[in-house]
mmCIF file of N, CA and C in Angstrom:
data_model
loop_
_atom_site.group_PDB
_atom_site.id
_atom_site.type_symbol
_atom_site.label_atom_id
_atom_site.label_comp_id
_atom_site.label_asym_id
_atom_site.label_seq_id
_atom_site.Cartn_x
_atom_site.Cartn_y
_atom_site.Cartn_z
ATOM 1 N N UNK A 1 0.851 -1.170 0.000
ATOM 2 C CA UNK A 1 0.000 0.000 0.000
ATOM 3 C C UNK A 1 0.899 1.236 0.000
ATOM 4 N N UNK A 2 0.622 2.181 -0.885
ATOM 5 C CA UNK A 2 1.412 3.404 -0.887
ATOM 6 C C UNK A 2 0.821 4.412 0.102
ATOM 7 N N UNK A 3 1.562 5.486 0.369
ATOM 8 C CA UNK A 3 1.138 6.493 1.360
ATOM 9 C C UNK A 3 -0.179 7.142 0.959
ATOM 10 N N UNK A 4 -0.389 7.369 -0.323
ATOM 11 C CA UNK A 4 -1.625 8.000 -0.773
ATOM 12 C C UNK A 4 -2.830 7.136 -0.435
ATOM 13 N N UNK A 5 -2.718 5.834 -0.643
ATOM 14 C CA UNK A 5 -3.816 4.930 -0.301
ATOM 15 C C UNK A 5 -4.095 4.981 1.194
ATOM 16 N N UNK A 6 -3.055 5.059 2.010
ATOM 17 C CA UNK A 6 -3.236 5.162 3.457
ATOM 18 C C UNK A 6 -3.948 6.433 3.844
ATOM 19 N N UNK A 7 -3.591 7.538 3.187
ATOM 20 C CA UNK A 7 -4.267 8.805 3.454
ATOM 21 C C UNK A 7 -5.744 8.690 3.112
ATOM 22 N N UNK A 8 -6.046 8.043 1.974
ATOM 23 C CA UNK A 8 -7.436 7.860 1.569
ATOM 24 C C UNK A 8 -8.195 7.024 2.596
ATOM 25 N N UNK A 9 -7.563 5.993 3.104
ATOM 26 C CA UNK A 9 -8.203 5.150 4.112
ATOM 27 C C UNK A 9 -8.541 5.958 5.352
ATOM 28 N N UNK A 10 -7.614 6.764 5.818
ATOM 29 C CA UNK A 10 -7.866 7.594 6.996
ATOM 30 C C UNK A 10 -8.986 8.600 6.728
ATOM 31 N N UNK A 11 -8.987 9.191 5.549
ATOM 32 C CA UNK A 11 -10.033 10.162 5.210
ATOM 33 C C UNK A 11 -11.399 9.483 5.120
ATOM 34 N N UNK A 12 -11.447 8.285 4.517
ATOM 35 C CA UNK A 12 -12.723 7.559 4.452
ATOM 36 C C UNK A 12 -13.215 7.207 5.846
ATOM 37 N N UNK A 13 -12.320 6.767 6.695
ATOM 38 C CA UNK A 13 -12.704 6.435 8.065
ATOM 39 C C UNK A 13 -13.180 7.686 8.803
ATOM 40 N N UNK A 14 -12.512 8.807 8.591
ATOM 41 C CA UNK A 14 -12.947 10.068 9.204
ATOM 42 C C UNK A 14 -14.345 10.444 8.721
ATOM 43 N N UNK A 15 -14.629 10.187 7.446
ATOM 44 C CA UNK A 15 -15.972 10.461 6.915
ATOM 45 C C UNK A 15 -17.024 9.591 7.601
ATOM 46 N N UNK A 16 -16.708 8.315 7.802
ATOM 47 C CA UNK A 16 -17.645 7.410 8.480
ATOM 48 C C UNK A 16 -17.878 7.881 9.911
ATOM 49 N N UNK A 17 -16.813 8.271 10.589
ATOM 50 C CA UNK A 17 -16.942 8.764 11.963
ATOM 51 C C UNK A 17 -17.842 10.005 11.991
ATOM 52 N N UNK A 18 -17.638 10.926 11.053
ATOM 53 C CA UNK A 18 -18.463 12.146 10.990
ATOM 54 C C UNK A 18 -19.930 11.789 10.738
ATOM 55 N N UNK A 19 -20.158 10.833 9.849
ATOM 56 C CA UNK A 19 -21.529 10.428 9.539
ATOM 57 C C UNK A 19 -22.197 9.780 10.745
ATOM 58 N N UNK A 20 -21.478 8.920 11.427
ATOM 59 C CA UNK A 20 -22.050 8.248 12.608
ATOM 60 C C UNK A 20 -22.276 9.246 13.742
ATOM 61 N N UNK A 21 -21.386 10.223 13.844
ATOM 62 C CA UNK A 21 -21.566 11.264 14.864
ATOM 63 C C UNK A 21 -22.836 12.060 14.575
ATOM 64 N N UNK A 22 -23.053 12.380 13.308
ATOM 65 C CA UNK A 22 -24.184 13.223 12.923
ATOM 66 C C UNK A 22 -25.520 12.487 12.985
ATOM 67 N N UNK A 23 -25.532 11.232 12.567
ATOM 68 C CA UNK A 23 -26.834 10.582 12.435
ATOM 69 C C UNK A 23 -26.909 9.185 13.032
ATOM 70 N N UNK A 24 -25.866 8.764 13.673
ATOM 71 C CA UNK A 24 -25.878 7.428 14.263
ATOM 72 C C UNK A 24 -26.610 7.406 15.588
ATOM 73 N N UNK A 25 -27.108 6.252 15.914
ATOM 74 C CA UNK A 25 -27.788 6.044 17.190
ATOM 75 C C UNK A 25 -26.807 5.440 18.184
ATOM 76 N N UNK A 26 -26.796 5.958 19.398
ATOM 77 C CA UNK A 26 -25.926 5.412 20.440
ATOM 78 C C UNK A 26 -26.295 3.970 20.760
ATOM 79 N N UNK A 27 -27.474 3.552 20.354
ATOM 80 C CA UNK A 27 -27.910 2.178 20.594
ATOM 81 C C UNK A 27 -27.306 1.208 19.581
ATOM 82 N N UNK A 28 -26.968 1.713 18.385
ATOM 83 C CA UNK A 28 -26.497 0.824 17.328
ATOM 84 C C UNK A 28 -25.116 1.188 16.789
ATOM 85 N N UNK A 29 -24.576 2.326 17.193
ATOM 86 C CA UNK A 29 -23.286 2.776 16.674
ATOM 87 C C UNK A 29 -22.311 3.040 17.814
ATOM 88 N N UNK A 30 -21.181 2.365 17.756
ATOM 89 C CA UNK A 30 -20.131 2.569 18.756
ATOM 90 C C UNK A 30 -19.639 4.013 18.744
ATOM 91 N N UNK A 31 -19.471 4.571 17.551
ATOM 92 C CA UNK A 31 -19.000 5.960 17.437
ATOM 93 C C UNK A 31 -20.030 6.912 18.044
ATOM 94 N N UNK A 32 -21.283 6.732 17.699
ATOM 95 C CA UNK A 32 -22.330 7.592 18.272
ATOM 96 C C UNK A 32 -22.357 7.461 19.789
ATOM 97 N N UNK A 33 -22.148 6.255 20.282
ATOM 98 C CA UNK A 33 -22.125 6.037 21.736
ATOM 99 C C UNK A 33 -20.959 6.794 22.381
ATOM 100 N N UNK A 34 -19.775 6.750 21.746
ATOM 101 C CA UNK A 34 -18.633 7.507 22.282
ATOM 102 C C UNK A 34 -18.933 9.000 22.330
ATOM 103 N N UNK A 35 -19.507 9.521 21.251
ATOM 104 C CA UNK A 35 -19.841 10.949 21.241
ATOM 105 C C UNK A 35 -20.895 11.284 22.292
ATOM 106 N N UNK A 36 -21.839 10.398 22.504
ATOM 107 C CA UNK A 36 -22.873 10.621 23.516
ATOM 108 C C UNK A 36 -22.262 10.652 24.920
ATOM 109 N N UNK A 37 -21.226 9.858 25.130
ATOM 110 C CA UNK A 37 -20.575 9.805 26.444
ATOM 111 C C UNK A 37 -19.684 11.014 26.691
ATOM 112 N N UNK A 38 -19.234 11.668 25.628
ATOM 113 C CA UNK A 38 -18.443 12.889 25.778
ATOM 114 C C UNK A 38 -16.947 12.691 25.622
ATOM 115 N N UNK A 39 -16.260 13.812 25.656
ATOM 116 C CA UNK A 39 -14.821 13.851 25.400
ATOM 117 C C UNK A 39 -14.031 12.997 26.389
ATOM 118 N N UNK A 40 -14.403 13.024 27.657
ATOM 119 C CA UNK A 40 -13.646 12.248 28.640
ATOM 120 C C UNK A 40 -13.640 10.753 28.302
ATOM 121 N N UNK A 41 -14.774 10.233 27.841
ATOM 122 C CA UNK A 41 -14.838 8.816 27.471
ATOM 123 C C UNK A 41 -13.940 8.532 26.266
ATOM 124 N N UNK A 42 -13.932 9.461 25.308
ATOM 125 C CA UNK A 42 -13.075 9.291 24.128
ATOM 126 C C UNK A 42 -11.604 9.296 24.532
ATOM 127 N N UNK A 43 -11.244 10.221 25.390
ATOM 128 C CA UNK A 43 -9.851 10.330 25.824
ATOM 129 C C UNK A 43 -9.430 9.114 26.643
ATOM 130 N N UNK A 44 -10.331 8.596 27.439
ATOM 131 C CA UNK A 44 -10.043 7.387 28.205
ATOM 132 C C UNK A 44 -9.737 6.224 27.259
ATOM 133 N N UNK A 45 -10.518 6.109 26.171
ATOM 134 C CA UNK A 45 -10.270 5.044 25.206
ATOM 135 C C UNK A 45 -8.907 5.208 24.540
ATOM 136 N N UNK A 46 -8.510 6.431 24.216
ATOM 137 C CA UNK A 46 -7.191 6.658 23.623
ATOM 138 C C UNK A 46 -6.108 6.185 24.591
ATOM 139 N N UNK A 47 -6.264 6.526 25.866
ATOM 140 C CA UNK A 47 -5.294 6.086 26.866
ATOM 141 C C UNK A 47 -5.236 4.572 26.986
ATOM 142 N N UNK A 48 -6.399 3.937 26.998
ATOM 143 C CA UNK A 48 -6.441 2.473 27.081
ATOM 144 C C UNK A 48 -5.766 1.838 25.866
ATOM 145 N N UNK A 49 -6.082 2.365 24.697
ATOM 146 C CA UNK A 49 -5.511 1.792 23.477
ATOM 147 C C UNK A 49 -4.004 2.020 23.412
ATOM 148 N N UNK A 50 -3.537 3.171 23.861
ATOM 149 C CA UNK A 50 -2.094 3.435 23.873
ATOM 150 C C UNK A 50 -1.388 2.433 24.788
ATOM 151 N N UNK A 51 -1.997 2.143 25.922
ATOM 152 C CA UNK A 51 -1.434 1.157 26.845
ATOM 153 C C UNK A 51 -1.390 -0.225 26.191
ATOM 154 N N UNK A 52 -2.432 -0.563 25.446
ATOM 155 C CA UNK A 52 -2.463 -1.863 24.775
ATOM 156 C C UNK A 52 -1.400 -1.945 23.672
ATOM 157 N N UNK A 53 -1.104 -0.820 23.025
ATOM 158 C CA UNK A 53 -0.013 -0.803 22.037
ATOM 159 C C UNK A 53 1.306 -1.109 22.741
ATOM 160 N N UNK A 54 1.528 -0.481 23.872
ATOM 161 C CA UNK A 54 2.764 -0.706 24.623
ATOM 162 C C UNK A 54 2.875 -2.174 25.026
ATOM 163 N N UNK A 55 1.795 -2.739 25.529
ATOM 164 C CA UNK A 55 1.834 -4.141 25.971
ATOM 165 C C UNK A 55 2.090 -5.081 24.794
ATOM 166 N N UNK A 56 1.445 -4.808 23.656
ATOM 167 C CA UNK A 56 1.662 -5.659 22.473
ATOM 168 C C UNK A 56 3.105 -5.547 21.995
ATOM 169 N N UNK A 57 3.648 -4.343 22.033
ATOM 170 C CA UNK A 57 5.037 -4.155 21.596
ATOM 171 C C UNK A 57 6.005 -4.858 22.548
ATOM 172 N N UNK A 58 5.720 -4.810 23.832
ATOM 173 C CA UNK A 58 6.586 -5.505 24.792
ATOM 174 C C UNK A 58 6.558 -7.011 24.543
ATOM 175 N N UNK A 59 5.404 -7.533 24.102
ATOM 176 C CA UNK A 59 5.305 -8.959 23.780
ATOM 177 C C UNK A 59 5.978 -9.279 22.452
ATOM 178 N N UNK A 60 6.178 -8.257 21.623
ATOM 179 C CA UNK A 60 6.885 -8.442 20.364
ATOM 180 C C UNK A 60 6.125 -9.193 19.286
ATOM 181 N N UNK A 61 4.816 -9.215 19.379
ATOM 182 C CA UNK A 61 4.004 -9.931 18.397
ATOM 183 C C UNK A 61 3.518 -8.954 17.325
ATOM 184 N N UNK A 62 4.080 -9.014 16.123
ATOM 185 C CA UNK A 62 3.743 -8.030 15.081
ATOM 186 C C UNK A 62 2.252 -7.887 14.789
ATOM 187 N N UNK A 63 1.522 -8.992 14.682
ATOM 188 C CA UNK A 63 0.087 -8.903 14.369
ATOM 189 C C UNK A 63 -0.673 -8.191 15.477
ATOM 190 N N UNK A 64 -0.315 -8.459 16.719
ATOM 191 C CA UNK A 64 -0.976 -7.790 17.847
ATOM 192 C C UNK A 64 -0.634 -6.301 17.864
ATOM 193 N N UNK A 65 0.597 -5.974 17.550
ATOM 194 C CA UNK A 65 1.006 -4.563 17.498
ATOM 195 C C UNK A 65 0.174 -3.827 16.446
ATOM 196 N N UNK A 66 0.073 -4.406 15.261
ATOM 197 C CA UNK A 66 -0.703 -3.771 14.192
ATOM 198 C C UNK A 66 -2.164 -3.607 14.613
ATOM 199 N N UNK A 67 -2.741 -4.633 15.201
ATOM 200 C CA UNK A 67 -4.144 -4.563 15.620
ATOM 201 C C UNK A 67 -4.355 -3.478 16.673
ATOM 202 N N UNK A 68 -3.454 -3.396 17.622
ATOM 203 C CA UNK A 68 -3.603 -2.394 18.679
ATOM 204 C C UNK A 68 -3.353 -0.977 18.163
ATOM 205 N N UNK A 69 -2.397 -0.818 17.251
ATOM 206 C CA UNK A 69 -2.177 0.509 16.664
ATOM 207 C C UNK A 69 -3.403 0.921 15.848
ATOM 208 N N UNK A 70 -4.023 -0.025 15.156
ATOM 209 C CA UNK A 70 -5.254 0.285 14.418
ATOM 210 C C UNK A 70 -6.336 0.782 15.366
ATOM 211 N N UNK A 71 -6.482 0.127 16.515
ATOM 212 C CA UNK A 71 -7.452 0.587 17.515
ATOM 213 C C UNK A 71 -7.105 1.990 18.008
ATOM 214 N N UNK A 72 -5.823 2.217 18.266
ATOM 215 C CA UNK A 72 -5.386 3.533 18.740
ATOM 216 C C UNK A 72 -5.664 4.606 17.692
ATOM 217 N N UNK A 73 -5.311 4.325 16.446
ATOM 218 C CA UNK A 73 -5.565 5.305 15.382
ATOM 219 C C UNK A 73 -7.051 5.600 15.266
ATOM 220 N N UNK A 74 -7.882 4.556 15.320
ATOM 221 C CA UNK A 74 -9.327 4.753 15.224
ATOM 222 C C UNK A 74 -9.817 5.697 16.315
ATOM 223 N N UNK A 75 -9.444 5.404 17.555
ATOM 224 C CA UNK A 75 -9.930 6.232 18.659
ATOM 225 C C UNK A 75 -9.347 7.640 18.600
ATOM 226 N N UNK A 76 -8.137 7.766 18.069
ATOM 227 C CA UNK A 76 -7.551 9.089 17.876
ATOM 228 C C UNK A 76 -8.327 9.861 16.814
ATOM 229 N N UNK A 77 -8.771 9.188 15.762
ATOM 230 C CA UNK A 77 -9.612 9.843 14.751
ATOM 231 C C UNK A 77 -10.926 10.329 15.351
ATOM 232 N N UNK A 78 -11.479 9.578 16.284
ATOM 233 C CA UNK A 78 -12.703 10.007 16.968
ATOM 234 C C UNK A 78 -12.424 11.298 17.748
ATOM 235 N N UNK A 79 -11.305 11.351 18.454
ATOM 236 C CA UNK A 79 -10.941 12.559 19.201
ATOM 237 C C UNK A 79 -10.725 13.733 18.248
ATOM 238 N N UNK A 80 -10.033 13.499 17.148
ATOM 239 C CA UNK A 80 -9.854 14.573 16.168
ATOM 240 C C UNK A 80 -11.208 15.118 15.730
ATOM 241 N N UNK A 81 -12.135 14.223 15.416
ATOM 242 C CA UNK A 81 -13.470 14.641 14.974
ATOM 243 C C UNK A 81 -14.175 15.462 16.048
ATOM 244 N N UNK A 82 -13.975 15.103 17.299
ATOM 245 C CA UNK A 82 -14.614 15.838 18.394
ATOM 246 C C UNK A 82 -14.168 17.297 18.436
ATOM 247 N N UNK A 83 -12.990 17.545 17.910
ATOM 248 C CA UNK A 83 -12.443 18.905 17.919
ATOM 249 C C UNK A 83 -12.436 19.536 16.528
ATOM 250 N N UNK A 84 -13.212 18.957 15.620
ATOM 251 C CA UNK A 84 -13.335 19.515 14.283
ATOM 252 C C UNK A 84 -12.090 19.377 13.424
ATOM 253 N N UNK A 85 -11.282 18.366 13.713
ATOM 254 C CA UNK A 85 -10.033 18.147 12.980
ATOM 255 C C UNK A 85 -10.138 16.902 12.119
ATOM 256 N N UNK A 86 -9.267 16.815 11.138
ATOM 257 C CA UNK A 86 -9.250 15.714 10.182
ATOM 258 C C UNK A 86 -7.861 15.091 10.133
ATOM 259 N N UNK A 87 -7.748 13.890 9.574
ATOM 260 C CA UNK A 87 -6.424 13.286 9.410
ATOM 261 C C UNK A 87 -5.465 14.198 8.644
ATOM 262 N N UNK A 88 -5.971 14.932 7.678
ATOM 263 C CA UNK A 88 -5.120 15.833 6.892
ATOM 264 C C UNK A 88 -4.425 16.866 7.765
ATOM 265 N N UNK A 89 -5.066 17.281 8.855
ATOM 266 C CA UNK A 89 -4.439 18.240 9.763
ATOM 267 C C UNK A 89 -3.185 17.645 10.400
ATOM 268 N N UNK A 90 -3.259 16.392 10.794
ATOM 269 C CA UNK A 90 -2.113 15.710 11.397
ATOM 270 C C UNK A 90 -1.037 15.465 10.338
ATOM 271 N N UNK A 91 -1.463 15.044 9.163
ATOM 272 C CA UNK A 91 -0.499 14.797 8.091
ATOM 273 C C UNK A 91 0.236 16.071 7.697
ATOM 274 N N UNK A 92 -0.453 17.199 7.693
ATOM 275 C CA UNK A 92 0.210 18.484 7.397
ATOM 276 C C UNK A 92 1.263 18.798 8.453
ATOM 277 N N UNK A 93 0.948 18.519 9.703
ATOM 278 C CA UNK A 93 1.922 18.764 10.768
ATOM 279 C C UNK A 93 3.133 17.847 10.612
ATOM 280 N N UNK A 94 2.888 16.590 10.273
ATOM 281 C CA UNK A 94 4.007 15.670 10.054
ATOM 282 C C UNK A 94 4.850 16.114 8.861
ATOM 283 N N UNK A 95 4.198 16.583 7.814
ATOM 284 C CA UNK A 95 4.941 17.084 6.653
ATOM 285 C C UNK A 95 5.764 18.321 7.020
ATOM 286 N N UNK A 96 5.196 19.176 7.887
ATOM 287 C CA UNK A 96 5.929 20.361 8.340
ATOM 288 C C UNK A 96 7.206 19.952 9.056
ATOM 289 N N UNK A 97 7.119 18.871 9.803
ATOM 290 C CA UNK A 97 8.268 18.402 10.579
ATOM 291 C C UNK A 97 9.255 17.580 9.758
ATOM 292 N N UNK A 98 8.832 17.143 8.586
ATOM 293 C CA UNK A 98 9.677 16.282 7.754
ATOM 294 C C UNK A 98 11.007 16.975 7.458
ATOM 295 N N UNK A 99 12.071 16.235 7.641
ATOM 296 C CA UNK A 99 13.402 16.778 7.383
ATOM 297 C C UNK A 99 14.015 17.471 8.586
ATOM 298 N N UNK A 100 13.219 17.687 9.627
ATOM 299 C CA UNK A 100 13.764 18.264 10.860
ATOM 300 C C UNK A 100 14.286 17.142 11.739
ATOM 301 N N UNK A 101 15.358 17.412 12.393
ATOM 302 C CA UNK A 101 15.830 16.477 13.408
ATOM 303 C C UNK A 101 14.815 16.499 14.548
ATOM 304 N N UNK A 102 14.517 15.347 15.086
ATOM 305 C CA UNK A 102 13.610 15.291 16.226
ATOM 306 C C UNK A 102 14.102 16.141 17.379
ATOM 307 N N UNK A 103 15.405 16.160 17.587
ATOM 308 C CA UNK A 103 15.972 16.972 18.666
ATOM 309 C C UNK A 103 15.819 18.460 18.369
ATOM 310 N N UNK A 104 16.005 18.846 17.104
ATOM 311 C CA UNK A 104 15.824 20.252 16.729
ATOM 312 C C UNK A 104 14.373 20.672 16.902
ATOM 313 N N UNK A 105 13.443 19.817 16.480
ATOM 314 C CA UNK A 105 12.024 20.133 16.582
ATOM 315 C C UNK A 105 11.630 20.262 18.037
ATOM 316 N N UNK A 106 12.103 19.368 18.883
ATOM 317 C CA UNK A 106 11.810 19.417 20.314
ATOM 318 C C UNK A 106 12.366 20.705 20.920
ATOM 319 N N UNK A 107 13.598 21.065 20.577
ATOM 320 C CA UNK A 107 14.217 22.288 21.098
ATOM 321 C C UNK A 107 13.443 23.520 20.643
ATOM 322 N N UNK A 108 12.979 23.532 19.413
ATOM 323 C CA UNK A 108 12.211 24.673 18.906
ATOM 324 C C UNK A 108 10.889 24.816 19.655
ATOM 325 N N UNK A 109 10.213 23.700 19.945
ATOM 326 C CA UNK A 109 8.961 23.754 20.710
ATOM 327 C C UNK A 109 9.209 24.272 22.113
ATOM 328 N N UNK A 110 10.287 23.803 22.754
ATOM 329 C CA UNK A 110 10.618 24.263 24.111
ATOM 330 C C UNK A 110 10.914 25.758 24.116
ATOM 331 N N UNK A 111 11.665 26.242 23.118
ATOM 332 C CA UNK A 111 11.990 27.664 23.033
ATOM 333 C C UNK A 111 10.716 28.484 22.861
ATOM 334 N N UNK A 112 9.805 28.016 22.036
ATOM 335 C CA UNK A 112 8.535 28.723 21.827
ATOM 336 C C UNK A 112 7.723 28.762 23.118
ATOM 337 N N UNK A 113 7.688 27.654 23.840
ATOM 338 C CA UNK A 113 6.952 27.603 25.108
ATOM 339 C C UNK A 113 7.549 28.578 26.116
ATOM 340 N N UNK A 114 8.882 28.673 26.144
ATOM 341 C CA UNK A 114 9.547 29.625 27.043
ATOM 342 C C UNK A 114 9.163 31.060 26.683
ATOM 343 N N UNK A 115 9.181 31.351 25.400
ATOM 344 C CA UNK A 115 8.837 32.700 24.936
ATOM 345 C C UNK A 115 7.413 33.060 25.312
ATOM 346 N N UNK A 116 6.525 32.076 25.255
ATOM 347 C CA UNK A 116 5.116 32.316 25.555
ATOM 348 C C UNK A 116 4.818 32.172 27.046
ATOM 349 N N UNK A 117 5.844 31.913 27.852
ATOM 350 C CA UNK A 117 5.684 31.814 29.298
ATOM 351 C C UNK A 117 4.967 30.575 29.765
ATOM 352 N N UNK A 118 4.960 29.531 28.937
ATOM 353 C CA UNK A 118 4.273 28.291 29.314
ATOM 354 C C UNK A 118 5.116 27.407 30.209
ATOM 355 N N UNK A 119 6.447 27.607 30.199
ATOM 356 C CA UNK A 119 7.297 26.794 31.087
ATOM 357 C C UNK A 119 8.262 27.686 31.828
#
C-alpha cells in the first residue's frame, strides 16, 4: 500500500466517523455512543488503546502490534473529529516536521513555550 492509499483510508474512516456522529444512534453505533458519552470517554479510550499498544510491543508480536495501533488510530480519529479536525491536519503537521531532526524540533517547541511563558 502506498502512502496516498493510506491517506485515503484515513479520510474515508474520518468520513464514516463524521456520519455516525451526525446521524448514528448510540444504541447501534459505537461511534455515536462515544460521542454521547463525551470527550472524557473518548480520551479514556485513547489512553487504554495506547497502553495496549505498549503491551503488544513488549510482547513483540507483530500482528498484535498492528491490531492495537489500528485501535489507537481509530480512537484518535474520533478525538480529532470531536475537535473539528481531520487526518489531513495531522499529516500536514508531520509534513511540516519532515526533514527536521527530532531533537531540533523538540528544542524549537521548548523555546517557543519559554517565549510564551508556558514553562
